[in-house]
Structures are given as C-alpha cells and as structure tokens.
Amino acid sequence: MIPIQGGSFTLGSAAAETGREEDEGPQKKVEVSAFWMEEHEVTFAEWDAFFKNMDVPQTKAIDVDAVSRPTAQYIDLTWGMGREPQHPANSMSQQACIMYCKWLYAKTGIFYRLPTEAEWEYACRAGTTTAYSFGNDARQLPEHGYFAGNSGGKYHLVKQLKPNAWGLYDMHGNLSEWTQDQYDAAAYNALADGVKDPTVAPASRYPRAARGGSYVDDASVLRTANRIPSNAAWNKRDPQIPKSRWWLTDGMYMGFRIVRPLAQPTAAEADAFYASYLK
C-alpha cells in the first residue's frame, strides 16, 4: 500500500484535451482526504487467498450479511492469458471486489474498499494536469501501460512498466479498474468547487464507474480523466439466470486495486458501507 497524502486537484479534463469526452467535465476543484492505495492491481496471488479459502463459505448469493467467497468459475475466465501469481486478477464484478474488501476487513480489522473516482484520478495524476500521468504525448504510453498498441492482446504481470510519480504501477492500462462510484455522466455538473471526497452512492447495478483502460483499448481510453461506465453486455454469455453477481464472462479486461482510508470508519459505518453495495 502506497501512502497518498491528502490534497486538492482539478477533477476532469480540459476542453482542449485530445480524446476528451463530455462526461469528463466541467472541471472542478476537489479536495481528497489522505489514504493508502495498492501499488498495483490486485493479483491472483492476493485474490486466491480469498477465492480458494475453504474456511470461507461459498454461496451463489452475494447479498448476505456474512462474508462469502465466489462460486466456481464456469469457464476459464482468463481466456488463456495466464494465471500466474503476479498476473492481475480479472473478470470479477464490482460486487465481488467489494466482498474481497469485506473479507480483508473481517481478517484484519482494517477497513478496505475500492477507490472513489476522485481518489483514483487524484492518485493517477500524482500532481500532474496532463492527459496522462507522464505528460500529453501518447507515444510514451508503451513505457507506462499495456494497451492495444503494445499488449499483444493480453494482460501482463503487474509492475513490469514504469510507475507514476507516486509509485503506482499500471494506472494506465493492463486492466480497467473498478471504482466504488455509480456512474453518472453528469456527475461533475452537480459538484461545487472545493467539494471534499465526492462520491456517487450505489443506485442501480448498471452503470458503475471504472477507470484506467485496459490491454484491449486505444491510447485515448487510458487517459487519466477518462471515465468508463459498466455495461450489462460484459455478462452477455453468462450461463446463469439471473446473471452472475460474481463473474464477468465478457469483461475479461476488468480488474481492481484497493484503498485504505486514513480515517477509519466505525464498525457500524463499515457494516453499513458494505451492506449498501452487497445487495
């Protein structure tokens, strides 16, 4: 976990930024509290400590008060790209990621969660205001992230390319990363300048917000400010009825990293937080 000092930054992209989408504005000044962020995407080594833990009950349902581990995968959801310990864990839903955080909380007594969109962008920028954490020139992207131009059509081991200025790896590319926010294309319109720790609470299963872009995406998708709404099509080949709340049959490019806020919630607040997402 990398310590991220609290501070202020400009959320969103400038109107003149190449590749900019409408949902990246208007830009707003945002304050973010201090937190720790995982230096790389959650790996299979980390995920399997939860997924293969026989002491944790396995259940088809995810909307339970207790911690439960995911059901078995119906097919190889790595699609042959590799499942080495240091490969980033992929193909799980946002709710599966949050259950992983709840399991960590139960194991350690320390509250973990997904980053908010604001926290993710703040950490990715690492003090920059450019399209990418390393500048505006997308030709430098192969040194920092795996995307369609250099991935060979697959994800790669974590920490193989250059980190950003704050020591975070693969913020651009490899796998797109879940945030905890409900996606709202007009969310920035509702923010006041100077707002502290903004987030959009869960309201419906779709769309939820992801960031960072992946090994299948063009360079513009990997821009720091780019926002990615989840889509029901990510589960179109799911054999379960209703669709799985654990796995994504067609979201093989989805991963996550976790954060630990400096100001820890009370036990009641932590339970209420997890309950709001795991339903």
C-alpha positions as MATLAB code, in Angstrom:
seq = 'MIPIQGGSFTLGSAAAETGREEDEGPQKKVEVSAFWMEEHEVTFAEWDAFFKNMDVPQTKAIDVDAVSRPTAQYIDLTWGMGREPQHPANSMSQQACIMYCKWLYAKTGIFYRLPTEAEWEYACRAGTTTAYSFGNDARQLPEHGYFAGNSGGKYHLVKQLKPNAWGLYDMHGNLSEWTQDQYDAAAYNALADGVKDPTVAPASRYPRAARGGSYVDDASVLRTANRIPSNAAWNKRDPQIPKSRWWLTDGMYMGFRIVRPLAQPTAAEADAFYASYLK';
ca = [
       0.000    0.000    0.000;
       1.379    3.401   -1.041;
       0.567    6.388    1.220;
      -1.281    9.117   -0.687;
      -1.213   12.484    1.031;
      -4.463   14.397    1.052;
      -4.763   17.490   -1.096;
      -6.633   19.322   -3.821;
      -6.622   18.836   -7.570;
      -8.662   19.641  -10.653;
     -11.002   16.751  -11.462;
     -11.769   16.130  -15.123;
     -10.135   17.129  -18.390;
      -9.634   20.440  -20.120;
     -11.914   21.162  -23.068;
      -8.934   21.145  -25.436;
      -7.562   17.743  -24.357;
      -7.279   15.314  -27.264;
      -9.780   12.493  -26.932;
     -11.843   14.258  -24.283;
     -15.408   13.017  -23.641;
     -18.318   15.167  -22.433;
     -18.604   13.265  -19.139;
     -15.134   14.489  -18.120;
     -16.345   17.975  -17.382;
     -16.878   20.599  -16.352;
     -13.618   20.552  -14.429;
     -13.964   21.098  -10.688;
     -11.538   21.742   -7.859;
     -11.811   18.772   -5.480;
     -10.292   18.026   -2.078;
      -9.291   14.460   -1.243;
      -8.503   13.076    2.213;
      -5.379   11.004    2.812;
      -5.465    7.281    2.052;
      -3.314    4.321    1.121;
      -3.636    2.766   -2.337;
      -2.368   -0.590   -3.509;
       0.730   -0.053   -5.650;
      -0.526   -2.451   -8.332;
      -3.713   -4.157   -9.421;
      -4.883   -6.978   -7.143;
      -3.060  -10.105   -8.278;
      -4.211  -13.693   -8.461;
      -1.930  -14.448   -5.508;
      -3.891  -11.940   -3.423;
      -7.289  -12.844   -4.859;
      -6.801  -16.596   -4.382;
      -6.132  -16.141   -0.671;
      -9.832  -15.273   -0.598;
     -11.211  -17.262   -3.532;
      -9.589  -20.565   -2.526;
     -10.011  -20.192    1.237;
     -12.053  -23.239    2.247;
     -12.762  -21.665    5.632;
     -14.968  -19.068    3.932;
     -18.394  -20.426    2.910;
     -19.244  -20.427   -0.768;
     -22.686  -19.295   -1.840;
     -24.481  -18.446   -5.049;
     -25.861  -15.304   -3.440;
     -23.797  -12.230   -2.740;
     -26.451  -10.300   -0.792;
     -25.650  -11.824    2.582;
     -24.523  -10.318    5.874;
     -21.631  -12.747    6.314;
     -18.520  -12.921    4.177;
     -18.843  -15.478    1.387;
     -16.389  -16.466   -1.323;
     -17.216  -16.542   -5.018;
     -18.744  -19.525   -6.729;
     -16.567  -21.563   -9.056;
     -15.976  -20.069  -12.495;
     -17.982  -21.734  -15.253;
     -15.141  -21.472  -17.787;
     -11.558  -20.219  -17.871;
     -12.258  -16.526  -17.472;
      -8.616  -15.655  -18.121;
      -9.202  -16.830  -21.696;
      -5.745  -18.355  -21.819;
      -3.932  -15.133  -20.928;
      -2.305  -16.653  -17.856;
      -2.968  -17.125  -14.163;
       0.452  -16.660  -12.635;
       0.513  -15.321   -9.052;
       1.589  -11.858  -10.275;
      -0.924  -11.626  -13.093;
      -3.706   -9.136  -12.283;
      -6.930  -10.821  -11.184;
      -9.607  -10.281  -13.826;
     -13.217  -10.942  -14.836;
     -14.865  -10.314  -11.469;
     -17.764   -7.989  -10.870;
     -17.618   -4.836   -8.782;
     -19.542   -6.614   -6.041;
     -17.042   -9.478   -5.956;
     -14.281   -6.903   -5.482;
     -16.159   -5.298   -2.605;
     -16.724   -8.708   -0.993;
     -12.958   -9.202   -1.192;
     -12.573   -5.923    0.699;
     -15.106   -7.074    3.287;
     -13.185  -10.334    3.706;
      -9.969   -8.361    4.285;
     -11.782   -6.258    6.872;
     -13.011   -9.395    8.654;
      -9.487  -10.866    8.593;
      -7.558   -7.792    9.676;
      -9.951   -5.402   11.388;
      -8.790   -2.728    8.900;
     -11.349   -1.197    6.553;
     -10.582   -1.567    2.849;
     -12.689   -0.562   -0.138;
     -12.488    0.416   -3.778;
     -11.327    3.953   -4.544;
     -13.819    6.631   -5.457;
     -13.488    8.110   -8.939;
     -11.982   11.248   -7.388;
      -9.438    9.284   -5.350;
      -8.477    7.193   -8.369;
      -7.921   10.225  -10.603;
      -6.060   12.113   -7.872;
      -3.709    9.154   -7.343;
      -3.244    8.555  -11.059;
      -2.411   12.194  -11.739;
       0.219   12.228   -8.975;
       0.312   16.002   -9.139;
       0.080   16.345  -12.929;
      -2.528   18.129  -15.030;
      -1.750   16.412  -18.333;
      -3.683   13.788  -20.286;
      -1.539   11.029  -18.794;
       0.450   10.910  -15.576;
       3.649   11.154  -17.652;
       2.555   14.012  -19.952;
       0.479   14.568  -23.082;
       2.460   12.523  -25.591;
       0.700    9.180  -26.103;
       3.803    7.894  -27.881;
       5.340    7.432  -24.412;
       2.470    5.187  -23.314;
       4.250    1.854  -24.032;
       6.697    2.725  -21.243;
       3.880    3.104  -18.715;
       0.880    0.959  -19.652;
      -0.331   -2.015  -21.670;
      -2.912   -1.064  -24.287;
      -3.965   -2.282  -27.728;
      -0.748   -0.959  -29.239;
       1.702   -2.999  -27.131;
      -0.191   -5.692  -25.198;
      -0.264   -8.446  -27.785;
      -3.958   -8.900  -26.974;
      -3.494   -9.953  -23.350;
      -2.879   -8.604  -19.879;
       0.615   -8.809  -18.364;
       2.294   -9.332  -14.997;
       1.977   -6.325  -12.704;
       4.878   -3.902  -12.113;
       6.619   -4.526  -15.436;
       6.469   -0.925  -16.689;
       7.252    2.472  -15.165;
       5.175    3.640  -12.182;
       3.801    7.151  -11.857;
       5.474    9.771   -9.667;
       3.783    8.401   -6.544;
       4.938    4.833   -7.105;
       1.689    3.395   -8.502;
       2.005    0.856  -11.313;
      -0.355    0.135  -14.200;
      -2.693    3.035  -13.536;
      -2.803    3.327  -17.303;
      -3.854    0.098  -18.958;
      -3.304   -3.593  -18.267;
      -6.781   -3.954  -16.725;
      -9.507   -1.362  -16.318;
     -10.150   -0.834  -12.621;
     -13.407   -0.674  -10.706;
     -14.145    2.340   -8.557;
     -16.893    2.341   -5.951;
     -18.999    5.024   -7.679;
     -22.245    4.733   -9.530;
     -21.542    6.143  -12.983;
     -23.358    9.394  -13.756;
     -22.412   11.150  -16.988;
     -23.473   14.497  -15.497;
     -21.934   13.990  -12.045;
     -19.460   16.870  -12.335;
     -22.248   19.342  -13.037;
     -23.547   18.746   -9.518;
     -20.186   19.286   -7.800;
     -19.321   22.587   -6.162;
     -15.740   23.795   -6.405;
     -13.855   22.806   -3.268;
     -16.040   19.797   -2.501;
     -14.355   17.233   -0.254;
     -14.275   13.495   -1.020;
     -17.116   13.358   -3.560;
     -18.657   10.008   -4.437;
     -21.849    8.787   -6.087;
     -23.636    6.201   -3.944;
     -24.907    2.930   -5.457;
     -28.358    3.227   -7.002;
     -28.652    0.507   -9.644;
     -26.500   -2.367  -10.831;
     -25.663   -0.576  -14.071;
     -23.762    1.524  -14.792;
     -20.927    1.615  -12.266;
     -17.712    3.545  -12.916;
     -14.317    2.161  -13.893;
     -11.044    3.880  -14.740;
      -7.675    3.392  -16.398;
      -8.412    1.496  -19.601;
      -7.038   -1.919  -20.482;
      -4.950   -4.056  -22.793;
      -7.714   -4.035  -25.438;
      -8.196   -0.247  -25.533;
      -6.827    2.536  -27.690;
      -4.499    5.062  -26.076;
      -7.197    7.715  -25.561;
      -9.147    5.390  -23.258;
      -6.143    5.229  -20.930;
      -6.163    8.976  -20.286;
      -6.248    9.900  -16.601;
      -9.633   11.660  -16.778;
     -11.407    9.076  -18.937;
     -14.481    7.505  -17.321;
     -15.748    4.025  -18.184;
     -19.381    3.050  -17.444;
     -20.066   -0.634  -16.837;
     -22.400   -2.413  -19.222;
     -24.701   -5.434  -18.991;
     -23.020   -6.727  -22.164;
     -19.989   -7.569  -20.009;
     -22.044  -10.604  -18.896;
     -23.867  -11.443  -22.121;
     -22.575  -15.042  -22.260;
     -23.174  -15.738  -18.571;
     -24.973  -19.117  -18.310;
     -26.614  -18.212  -15.018;
     -30.156  -16.872  -14.712;
     -30.163  -14.298  -13.233;
     -26.753  -13.156  -14.382;
     -23.854  -13.781  -12.020;
     -23.043  -11.197   -9.385;
     -19.539  -12.636   -9.074;
     -18.094  -13.061  -12.572;
     -17.993  -11.300  -15.943;
     -17.942  -13.622  -18.935;
     -17.240  -10.768  -21.342;
     -15.426   -8.378  -19.035;
     -12.070  -10.132  -19.091;
     -10.383   -6.716  -19.151;
     -11.762   -5.714  -15.730;
      -9.652   -5.712  -12.563;
      -9.270   -3.616   -9.405;
      -6.980   -2.226   -6.739;
      -7.947   -1.364   -3.192;
      -7.569    1.600   -0.865;
      -7.446    2.036    2.895;
      -8.659    5.443    4.112;
      -6.527    7.095    6.764;
      -9.651    7.944    8.771;
     -11.119    4.538    9.541;
     -14.907    4.203    9.930;
     -16.594    2.782   12.991;
     -17.682   -0.847   12.873;
     -21.276    0.250   12.301;
     -20.245    2.582    9.474;
     -18.146   -0.137    7.829;
     -21.002   -2.651    8.023;
     -23.418   -0.110    6.543;
     -20.999    0.664    3.719;
     -20.570   -2.973    2.681;
     -24.304   -3.612    3.016;
     -25.080   -0.751    0.620;
     -23.073   -2.429   -2.144;
     -23.641   -6.117   -1.402;
     -27.356   -6.311   -2.112;
];
